[in-house]
Coordinates of C-alpha atoms in Angstrom, one line a residue:
Chain K
M203 CA 0.0 0.0 0.0
S204 CA 1.4 3.4 -0.9
N205 CA 1.6 6.3 1.5
G206 CA -1.1 8.1 -0.4
E207 CA -3.4 5.1 -0.2
R208 CA -2.5 4.8 3.5
A209 CA -3.4 8.4 4.2
G210 CA -6.6 8.0 2.3
L211 CA -7.6 5.0 4.4
L212 CA -6.7 6.9 7.5
L213 CA -9.2 9.6 6.5
S214 CA -11.9 7.4 5.2
A215 CA -11.9 4.2 7.1
G216 CA -9.3 4.4 9.9
M217 CA -10.6 3.6 13.3
N218 CA -8.4 6.5 14.5
S219 CA -9.5 9.1 12.0
G220 CA -11.5 11.4 14.3
R221 CA -13.3 8.6 15.9
R222 CA -13.2 8.0 19.6
R223 CA -10.2 6.0 20.6
V224 CA -10.5 2.9 22.6
V225 CA -8.0 1.7 25.1
V226 CA -7.7 -1.3 27.4
T227 CA -7.6 -0.4 31.1
G228 CA -8.3 -3.7 32.8
M229 CA -7.6 -7.4 32.0
G230 CA -8.6 -10.7 33.6
I231 CA -7.8 -14.3 32.8
V232 CA -8.7 -17.7 34.3
G233 CA -7.6 -20.7 32.2
P234 CA -5.4 -23.8 32.0
L235 CA -2.3 -21.8 33.0
G236 CA -4.1 -20.6 36.1
L237 CA -5.6 -17.5 37.5
G238 CA -4.5 -13.9 37.1
V239 CA -3.1 -12.2 34.1
E240 CA 0.5 -11.8 35.3
N241 CA 0.7 -15.4 36.6
V242 CA -0.6 -16.8 33.4
W243 CA 1.6 -14.6 31.3
S244 CA 4.8 -15.4 33.1
R245 CA 4.0 -19.2 32.9
L246 CA 3.3 -18.8 29.2
I247 CA 6.6 -16.9 28.6
A248 CA 8.4 -19.6 30.6
G249 CA 7.2 -22.2 28.1
E250 CA 4.9 -24.0 30.6
S251 CA 1.9 -26.0 29.4
G252 CA -1.6 -26.1 31.0
I253 CA -2.6 -29.3 29.3
G254 CA -3.2 -32.5 31.3
T255 CA -5.3 -35.6 31.6
I256 CA -9.0 -34.8 31.9
T257 CA -10.1 -34.8 35.6
Q258 CA -13.6 -33.4 35.5
F259 CA -15.1 -36.6 34.3
D260 CA -14.0 -40.1 33.4
A261 CA -12.9 -39.8 29.7
S262 CA -11.3 -43.2 29.5
D263 CA -13.8 -44.5 27.0
L264 CA -13.4 -41.5 24.7
P265 CA -10.7 -41.2 22.0
A266 CA -9.5 -37.8 23.4
Q267 CA -8.5 -37.8 27.1
V268 CA -6.5 -34.6 27.5
A269 CA -7.6 -31.0 28.0
G270 CA -6.6 -27.7 29.5
E271 CA -8.5 -27.5 32.7
V272 CA -8.5 -24.6 35.2
P273 CA -6.3 -25.7 38.1
S274 CA -8.1 -25.7 41.5
G275 CA -6.2 -24.3 44.5
L276 CA -5.2 -21.2 46.4
R277 CA -5.4 -17.8 44.9
E278 CA -1.9 -16.9 46.0
D279 CA -0.7 -19.9 44.0
G280 CA -2.5 -18.6 40.9
K281 CA -5.2 -21.2 41.1
L282 CA -9.0 -21.1 41.5
T283 CA -11.1 -21.5 44.6
L284 CA -14.5 -20.7 43.1
S285 CA -16.2 -19.8 46.4
E286 CA -13.8 -16.8 46.7
W287 CA -15.3 -15.4 43.5
V288 CA -18.9 -16.7 43.3
P289 CA -21.0 -17.2 46.5
T290 CA -21.6 -20.9 47.1
K291 CA -25.3 -20.5 47.1
D292 CA -25.2 -18.9 43.7
Q293 CA -22.9 -21.4 42.0
R294 CA -25.6 -24.0 41.2
K295 CA -27.6 -21.3 39.5
M296 CA -25.0 -20.9 36.8
D297 CA -23.1 -23.2 34.5
R298 CA -19.4 -23.4 34.8
F299 CA -18.8 -21.1 31.8
I300 CA -20.6 -18.4 33.8
H301 CA -18.4 -19.0 36.8
M302 CA -15.4 -18.6 34.5
G303 CA -16.7 -15.4 33.0
L304 CA -17.5 -14.0 36.4
V305 CA -14.0 -14.8 37.7
A306 CA -12.2 -13.1 34.8
A307 CA -14.6 -10.2 34.7
T308 CA -14.1 -9.5 38.4
E309 CA -10.3 -9.6 37.9
A310 CA -10.6 -7.2 34.9
V311 CA -13.0 -4.7 36.5
E312 CA -11.0 -4.6 39.7
D313 CA -7.8 -4.2 37.7
S314 CA -9.3 -1.3 35.8
G315 CA -10.2 0.6 39.0
W316 CA -13.4 1.8 37.3
K317 CA -16.2 2.3 39.8
P318 CA -19.0 4.3 38.3
Q319 CA -20.7 6.4 40.9
T320 CA -23.4 8.3 39.2
E321 CA -26.4 6.9 37.3
E322 CA -25.0 8.5 34.1
E323 CA -21.7 6.7 34.6
K324 CA -23.4 3.4 35.2
C325 CA -25.5 3.9 32.1
R326 CA -22.4 4.6 30.1
T327 CA -20.8 1.3 31.1
G328 CA -21.8 -1.9 29.3
V329 CA -20.9 -5.5 29.0
M330 CA -20.4 -7.7 26.0
I331 CA -19.2 -11.2 27.0
G332 CA -19.8 -14.2 24.7
S333 CA -19.4 -17.9 24.6
G334 CA -19.0 -20.4 21.8
I335 CA -21.3 -23.0 23.2
G336 CA -22.7 -21.9 26.6
G337 CA -24.0 -24.2 29.4
L338 CA -23.4 -27.6 27.8
Q339 CA -23.1 -29.6 31.0
T340 CA -26.2 -27.9 32.4
I341 CA -28.1 -28.9 29.3
Y342 CA -26.8 -32.5 29.6
D343 CA -27.9 -32.7 33.2
A344 CA -31.3 -31.2 32.6
S345 CA -31.8 -33.6 29.6
I346 CA -31.3 -36.6 32.0
T347 CA -33.8 -35.2 34.4
V348 CA -36.4 -34.9 31.6
H349 CA -35.4 -38.3 30.3
E350 CA -36.1 -39.9 33.7
G351 CA -39.6 -38.6 33.5
R352 CA -38.9 -35.8 36.1
A353 CA -39.6 -32.8 33.9
K354 CA -41.5 -31.2 36.7
R355 CA -38.4 -31.3 38.8
L356 CA -36.3 -29.3 36.3
S357 CA -34.6 -26.5 38.2
P358 CA -36.0 -23.0 37.6
F359 CA -32.4 -22.0 37.1
F360 CA -31.8 -24.4 34.2
I361 CA -32.5 -21.8 31.4
P362 CA -30.6 -18.9 33.0
S363 CA -27.8 -21.2 33.8
A364 CA -27.3 -22.3 30.2
L365 CA -28.0 -19.0 28.3
I366 CA -24.9 -17.5 26.7
N367 CA -25.7 -13.9 27.4
L368 CA -26.1 -14.6 31.1
V369 CA -22.4 -13.9 31.7
S370 CA -23.0 -10.3 30.6
G371 CA -26.2 -10.4 32.7
H372 CA -24.4 -11.5 35.9
V373 CA -21.6 -9.1 35.4
S374 CA -24.0 -6.2 35.0
I375 CA -25.9 -7.2 38.0
K376 CA -22.8 -7.6 40.2
Y377 CA -21.5 -4.1 39.3
G378 CA -24.6 -2.1 38.4
F379 CA -23.4 -1.5 34.8
Q380 CA -26.5 -0.4 33.0
G381 CA -25.1 0.4 29.6
P382 CA -25.4 -1.9 26.5
N383 CA -25.8 -5.5 27.6
H384 CA -24.9 -7.7 24.7
S385 CA -23.3 -11.0 23.9
V386 CA -21.5 -12.6 21.0
V387 CA -21.9 -16.2 19.7
T388 CA -19.5 -17.0 16.8
A389 CA -17.9 -20.3 18.0
C390 CA -14.2 -20.0 18.2
A391 CA -14.1 -16.4 16.9
T392 CA -16.4 -15.2 19.8
G393 CA -13.6 -13.6 21.9
V394 CA -12.3 -11.4 19.1
H395 CA -15.8 -10.4 17.9
A396 CA -16.8 -9.5 21.4
I397 CA -13.8 -7.2 21.9
G398 CA -14.0 -5.7 18.4
D399 CA -17.8 -5.1 18.5
A400 CA -17.6 -3.6 22.0
A401 CA -14.8 -1.3 20.9
R402 CA -17.1 -0.1 18.1
L403 CA -19.9 0.5 20.6
I404 CA -17.5 2.9 22.4
M405 CA -16.3 4.5 19.1
F406 CA -19.9 5.1 18.1
G407 CA -20.7 6.6 21.4
D408 CA -23.1 4.0 22.8
A409 CA -20.9 3.6 25.9
D410 CA -17.7 5.0 27.4
V411 CA -16.6 1.7 29.1
M412 CA -17.3 -1.9 28.0
V413 CA -16.4 -5.1 29.8
A414 CA -15.8 -7.5 26.9
G415 CA -14.5 -11.0 26.2
G416 CA -15.4 -14.6 26.2
A417 CA -16.0 -17.5 28.6
E418 CA -16.1 -21.3 27.9
A419 CA -16.4 -24.5 29.9
T420 CA -16.9 -27.5 27.7
V421 CA -14.5 -30.0 29.2
C422 CA -17.5 -32.3 29.8
P423 CA -18.7 -35.5 28.2
L424 CA -20.9 -33.8 25.5
G425 CA -18.1 -31.3 24.6
I426 CA -15.3 -33.8 24.3
A427 CA -17.4 -36.5 22.6
G428 CA -19.0 -34.0 20.2
F429 CA -15.7 -32.6 19.0
C430 CA -14.3 -36.1 18.9
S431 CA -17.1 -37.1 16.5
A432 CA -16.2 -34.1 14.3
R433 CA -12.6 -35.5 14.3
A434 CA -11.4 -32.2 15.6
L435 CA -9.5 -33.3 18.8
S436 CA -6.1 -34.7 19.3
T437 CA -6.2 -38.3 20.2
G438 CA -2.6 -39.5 19.8
F439 CA -1.0 -37.9 22.9
N440 CA -3.2 -39.2 25.7
A441 CA -0.1 -40.6 27.5
T442 CA 1.9 -37.3 27.0
P443 CA -0.7 -34.5 27.3
Q444 CA 1.7 -31.6 27.2
Q445 CA 2.7 -32.7 23.7
A446 CA -0.8 -32.9 22.4
S447 CA -1.2 -29.2 21.3
R448 CA 1.4 -28.7 18.6
P449 CA 0.4 -26.1 16.1
W450 CA 2.2 -26.4 12.6
D451 CA 4.1 -29.5 13.7
K452 CA 3.9 -32.4 11.3
D453 CA 2.7 -34.8 14.1
R454 CA -0.3 -32.6 15.1
D455 CA -3.5 -34.5 15.1
G456 CA -6.2 -32.1 16.4
F457 CA -6.9 -29.4 18.9
V458 CA -6.9 -29.8 22.7
M459 CA -9.9 -28.4 24.5
G460 CA -9.3 -25.7 27.0
E461 CA -11.6 -23.9 29.4
G462 CA -11.7 -20.6 31.1
S463 CA -12.2 -16.9 30.3
G464 CA -10.5 -13.8 29.1
I465 CA -12.0 -10.4 29.8
V466 CA -10.9 -6.9 29.1
V467 CA -12.2 -3.5 30.2
L468 CA -12.3 -1.2 27.1
E469 CA -12.5 2.5 27.7
E470 CA -12.7 5.6 25.6
Y471 CA -9.2 7.2 25.7
E472 CA -10.1 10.6 27.1
H473 CA -12.3 8.9 29.7
A474 CA -9.4 6.7 30.8
K475 CA -7.0 9.6 30.8
A476 CA -9.2 11.9 32.8
R477 CA -9.4 9.4 35.7
G478 CA -5.7 8.5 35.5
A479 CA -6.4 4.9 34.6
K480 CA -3.5 2.6 33.8
I481 CA -3.6 2.0 30.0
Y482 CA -2.4 -1.3 28.7
G483 CA -2.9 -0.7 25.0
E484 CA -5.2 0.5 22.3
V485 CA -7.6 -1.4 20.0
I486 CA -6.8 0.2 16.6
G487 CA -8.1 -2.3 14.1
Y488 CA -10.8 -4.9 13.6
G489 CA -11.7 -6.9 10.6
M490 CA -14.3 -9.6 9.9
S491 CA -15.2 -12.0 7.1
G492 CA -17.2 -15.1 6.2
D493 CA -15.8 -18.1 4.2
A494 CA -19.2 -19.0 2.7
Y495 CA -17.6 -22.4 2.1
H496 CA -18.1 -25.2 4.7
I497 CA -19.5 -25.6 8.2
T498 CA -16.2 -26.7 9.8
A499 CA -13.4 -26.5 7.3
P500 CA -11.7 -23.3 5.9
S501 CA -11.3 -23.1 2.2
E502 CA -8.1 -23.8 0.3
G503 CA -5.8 -20.8 0.8
H504 CA -8.0 -19.5 3.7
Y505 CA -9.1 -16.4 1.8
G506 CA -11.5 -15.7 4.6
A507 CA -8.7 -15.3 7.1
Y508 CA -6.8 -13.2 4.5
R509 CA -9.8 -10.8 4.1
A510 CA -10.4 -10.5 7.9
M511 CA -6.7 -9.6 8.4
R512 CA -6.7 -7.2 5.4
S513 CA -9.8 -5.5 6.7
A514 CA -8.4 -5.1 10.2
L515 CA -5.3 -3.5 8.6
Q516 CA -7.5 -1.1 6.6
S517 CA -9.5 -0.1 9.7
A518 CA -6.3 0.6 11.5
G519 CA -4.9 2.6 8.6
L520 CA -1.8 0.4 8.7
T521 CA 0.2 -1.8 6.3
T522 CA 1.7 -5.2 7.0
A523 CA 5.0 -3.5 7.5
D524 CA 3.6 -2.1 10.8
I525 CA 2.7 -5.5 12.3
N526 CA 5.5 -7.1 14.4
Y527 CA 3.6 -10.0 16.0
V528 CA 0.7 -12.2 15.0
N529 CA -1.0 -14.3 17.6
A530 CA -2.3 -17.1 15.3
H531 CA -5.5 -18.9 15.5
G532 CA -3.3 -22.0 15.1
T533 CA -5.3 -24.7 16.8
S534 CA -3.0 -27.7 16.1
T535 CA -5.2 -29.0 13.2
M536 CA -4.7 -29.3 9.5
A537 CA -6.0 -25.8 9.1
D538 CA -2.8 -24.3 10.7
D539 CA -1.0 -24.4 7.4
L540 CA -3.9 -22.6 5.6
E541 CA -3.7 -19.7 8.1
L542 CA 0.1 -19.6 7.6
E543 CA -0.4 -19.5 3.8
A544 CA -2.9 -16.6 4.2
V545 CA -0.6 -14.6 6.4
E546 CA 2.3 -15.2 4.0
R547 CA 0.2 -14.1 1.1
L548 CA -1.0 -10.9 2.9
F549 CA 2.4 -10.0 4.3
G550 CA 4.5 -10.6 1.2
D551 CA 8.1 -9.5 1.9
D552 CA 7.1 -8.2 5.3
A553 CA 6.6 -11.8 6.4
K554 CA 10.4 -12.2 6.8
K555 CA 10.4 -9.7 9.7
L556 CA 7.3 -11.2 11.4
A557 CA 7.0 -13.3 14.5
M558 CA 3.9 -15.4 14.7
S559 CA 3.1 -17.9 17.4
S560 CA 0.2 -20.0 18.6
T561 CA -0.3 -19.8 22.4
K562 CA -2.9 -22.6 22.1
S563 CA 0.2 -24.8 22.3
A564 CA 0.3 -24.0 26.0
T565 CA -3.4 -23.3 26.8
G566 CA -5.3 -25.6 24.5
H567 CA -8.2 -24.1 22.6
L568 CA -10.6 -22.1 24.8
L569 CA -13.1 -21.9 22.0
G570 CA -15.2 -18.8 22.6
A571 CA -12.8 -17.5 25.2
A572 CA -9.7 -18.1 23.0
G573 CA -9.8 -14.8 21.1
A574 CA -10.1 -12.7 24.3
V575 CA -7.3 -14.5 26.1
E576 CA -5.1 -14.2 23.0
A577 CA -5.9 -10.5 22.6
I578 CA -4.6 -10.1 26.2
F579 CA -1.5 -12.0 25.3
S580 CA -1.0 -9.7 22.3
I581 CA -1.2 -6.6 24.5
L582 CA 1.3 -8.1 26.9
A583 CA 3.6 -9.1 24.0
I584 CA 3.7 -5.3 23.2
R585 CA 4.1 -4.2 26.8
D586 CA 7.1 -6.5 27.4
N587 CA 8.4 -6.8 23.8
V588 CA 8.2 -10.5 24.0
A589 CA 6.8 -13.0 21.5
P590 CA 5.3 -16.0 23.5
P591 CA 6.4 -19.4 22.2
T592 CA 4.8 -22.1 20.1
L593 CA 5.4 -25.2 22.2
N594 CA 6.0 -28.6 20.5
L595 CA 6.8 -27.2 17.1
D596 CA 9.5 -29.8 16.6
N597 CA 9.2 -30.4 12.8
P598 CA 7.1 -27.9 10.9
S599 CA 4.9 -29.6 8.3
R600 CA 5.6 -26.7 6.1
E601 CA 8.6 -24.4 5.9
S602 CA 8.0 -20.6 6.2
V603 CA 10.0 -17.4 6.3
I604 CA 7.8 -16.4 9.2
D605 CA 9.5 -17.0 12.6
R606 CA 7.0 -19.1 14.5
V607 CA 8.8 -18.8 17.9
A608 CA 9.3 -22.5 18.4
H609 CA 9.7 -23.7 22.0
T610 CA 11.1 -20.6 23.5
A611 CA 9.8 -17.0 23.9
Q612 CA 11.7 -14.3 22.1
Q613 CA 12.6 -10.8 23.2
R614 CA 12.0 -8.6 20.2
P615 CA 10.6 -5.1 19.5
I616 CA 6.8 -5.4 19.3
N617 CA 4.8 -2.2 18.8
V618 CA 1.7 -3.5 17.0
A619 CA 0.2 -7.0 17.1
L620 CA -2.6 -8.7 15.3
S621 CA -4.6 -11.6 16.7
N622 CA -6.6 -14.0 14.6
S623 CA -9.7 -16.1 15.5
F624 CA -11.7 -18.3 13.2
G625 CA -14.9 -20.3 14.0
F626 CA -17.0 -23.1 12.7
G627 CA -19.5 -21.8 10.2
G628 CA -16.7 -20.1 8.4
T629 CA -16.5 -16.9 10.6
N630 CA -13.2 -15.0 10.8
A631 CA -12.1 -12.1 12.9
S632 CA -8.8 -10.2 13.4
L633 CA -8.0 -7.6 16.0
I634 CA -5.1 -5.2 15.9
V635 CA -3.7 -3.7 19.1
R636 CA -0.8 -1.3 19.9
G637 CA 0.9 0.2 22.9
V638 CA -0.1 3.7 24.0
Chain M
M254 CA -39.2 -29.2 66.9
S255 CA -40.7 -31.9 64.7
E256 CA -38.7 -34.0 62.3
I257 CA -40.4 -32.2 59.4
A258 CA -39.6 -28.8 60.8
D259 CA -36.0 -29.8 61.2
K260 CA -35.8 -31.1 57.6
V261 CA -37.5 -28.0 56.2
K262 CA -35.1 -25.8 58.0
K263 CA -32.1 -27.7 56.7
I264 CA -33.4 -27.5 53.1
V265 CA -33.9 -23.7 53.5
V266 CA -30.4 -23.2 54.9
E267 CA -28.9 -25.3 52.1
H268 CA -30.8 -23.7 49.2
L269 CA -30.7 -20.1 50.3
G270 CA -27.2 -20.1 51.9
V271 CA -28.5 -18.4 55.0
E272 CA -27.5 -18.9 58.7
E273 CA -29.6 -21.4 60.5
S274 CA -30.4 -18.9 63.3
K275 CA -32.2 -16.8 60.7
V276 CA -34.6 -19.6 59.7
T277 CA -37.3 -18.9 62.3
P278 CA -40.8 -20.1 61.7
E279 CA -42.0 -16.6 60.9
A280 CA -39.2 -15.9 58.5
S281 CA -40.4 -15.0 55.0
F282 CA -38.4 -16.6 52.2
I283 CA -38.4 -13.4 50.1
D284 CA -38.5 -10.6 52.7
D285 CA -36.2 -12.1 55.4
L286 CA -34.1 -14.8 53.7
G287 CA -33.1 -13.1 50.5
A288 CA -34.9 -15.5 48.1
D289 CA -36.2 -14.4 44.7
S290 CA -39.1 -15.9 42.9
L291 CA -37.0 -18.5 41.2
D292 CA -35.5 -19.5 44.6
T293 CA -39.0 -20.1 46.0
V294 CA -39.9 -22.3 43.0
E295 CA -36.7 -24.3 43.6
L296 CA -37.4 -24.5 47.3
V297 CA -40.9 -25.9 46.8
M298 CA -39.4 -28.5 44.4
A299 CA -36.9 -29.5 47.0
F300 CA -39.7 -29.9 49.6
E301 CA -41.7 -32.1 47.2
E302 CA -38.6 -34.2 46.6
A303 CA -37.6 -34.5 50.2
F304 CA -41.0 -35.3 51.6
N305 CA -42.4 -37.1 48.6
V306 CA -45.4 -34.8 48.4
E307 CA -47.1 -32.9 45.6
I308 CA -47.4 -29.2 46.1
P309 CA -49.7 -27.8 43.4
E310 CA -49.0 -24.3 42.2
D311 CA -51.9 -22.5 43.9
A312 CA -50.7 -24.1 47.2
A313 CA -47.1 -23.2 46.5
E314 CA -48.0 -19.6 46.0
K315 CA -49.3 -19.4 49.6
I316 CA -46.1 -20.9 51.1
T317 CA -44.2 -17.7 51.9
T318 CA -42.7 -18.4 55.3
V319 CA -40.9 -21.3 56.9
K320 CA -44.0 -22.0 59.0
D321 CA -46.2 -22.1 55.9
A322 CA -44.0 -24.8 54.5
I323 CA -43.9 -26.9 57.7
D324 CA -47.7 -26.6 58.2
Y325 CA -48.5 -27.6 54.6
I326 CA -46.2 -30.6 54.7
E327 CA -47.4 -31.8 58.1
K328 CA -51.0 -31.6 56.9
Q329 CA -50.1 -33.6 53.8
K330 CA -48.3 -36.2 55.8
A331 CA -51.1 -36.5 58.3
A332 CA -53.7 -37.0 55.6

C-alpha cells in the first residue's frame, strides 16, 4: 500500500480518524495456565503448558482424554477457589462457563479501578461477553432429568444457567453496569468479535466503558465427545498430554480443548486519561469476514482469514510492515498451514520480519474465550516486547519465512500486534492492538 | 421441633445459603431470607422431593414463610 493510499484510508476508514479512541484499562484471565493475568503470562513466557489428563469426568472411553482445565487451589498460588469469586449458594444457578466469565470479569474490573458512581456513569458502562457454546453440561444434566420422567423437577435455574448472554447479565448485576448489555456467539471467533464489537460501541458513542471478552467450559462428556465425533480433537497424545497441542508441527492430530475466560475493560481514551487509569494498549483495528464455504473447514488458501486480516489493517490505517507480531488462531489442526499461507500471502516481503506464534500450544483451545485470552497475550507481548512461544513445534509440516517462535519465547521489538480467531460456520475475525 | 420442621429448616439453609439462626418459623423466604421468585420455585421442588409430596402451584404460592411450609407438609403427611 502506498503512502497516499494509506493516508486515504486513515481519512476514510481508519478507526483513529477522528473517531473516539478505545484503550484497554483492565484485564482478567482464568484458564489452563491458572488464575491472574501476570501469573498466566509469566508461565506462558516460561514455556509451561496447562494441558493434562481430563479430571472433571472419566474420559477413559473417549478417543481424546486430554484437556486444558483450570487448576483448583489457592489464589496466592495462581489457582482457582471458586467460592472466593462466586458465592456458594449462587454457584448452582450458573453453568461453569458463567463461573469462568465472572472470575475473569471480576479480575478485569478490579484491575481497571473503574467504579461508576453516578447513574449516568453506570448507564455509560456496558458488557459484551460471549461464549462459543454456553452451558453444555447444564443442558446435559437437565436432559437426563427430563429423560427420567422428572420434567416437573427441572430447576427453575436451568435456562438462565445455560444461556450464553447470562455472563453479561451477571456481570452487569454484580457491578450495576446499566449500559449496552450484549453477547456474541461465533464459535471460536467469539472472543475477538466481542472485543471488536464492544470497541465499536465505544467508538460510536453507545458507551464509554465496555467489559468485553469470552467464557467457555466444555470439558464435559458432550463437549469432548462432540468434537471427537467431528474428528477435531487430538487423540494421539493421551499418554503425553503436554505434547498434544502442537500447532504447525507435522505430528499434530487435532486441537486440545481448554476452558476458562479472558475479559478486558475497554474504555474511551479521554475517559481513561481523565481518571488517571493505567492504559495497557489500544484497539486500533478490527476486521471480519465469512468463508461461505463449509461448516467446519476453511477453504483452500484460507481467503476468509486473508480478508479478515486485510480488513483489520485497513480499519487501523496500517500496512503489513507495521505489524510485528501475529497471535495465530493455530489450533493444532490441519488448518494451521492454511492460516500460515494466508498470512504469508498478505504480508509478502514483510513476512520475513514477522513473529507469529500459537499460544494454544500452551493453553489448548478455549473456543469462545480463546480470542479474548489471546488479545490479552498480544497486548502483553507489546508491553514486554516478548513473543510468546509455540510449544511442541519440533518439525514444521511446512517451511516458512515467518518466525513461529518455536519452543522458547523471544525478546524482540513489538509495537503492533494482530490476533486471529476463526470459527465453525466459516467466521473469521482479526484484531489489531498497539501500545499507547 | 418436629422432624419435618427440622428437615424444612435444613433445606432452606442449604438452598438459600443463610444462617440457621435466621430460619425462624416466621421468616419470609423473600423478605427475610433473600430469596427471589426462582429460589422459591426451587425450594418448593426441594420440599416435594424430600418429603415425597405434591405441592400444586396454587398451594405453593401461599407458602411464603418457613412455618407455611412446615404446616403444609405436616398436613399432607397426616392425611
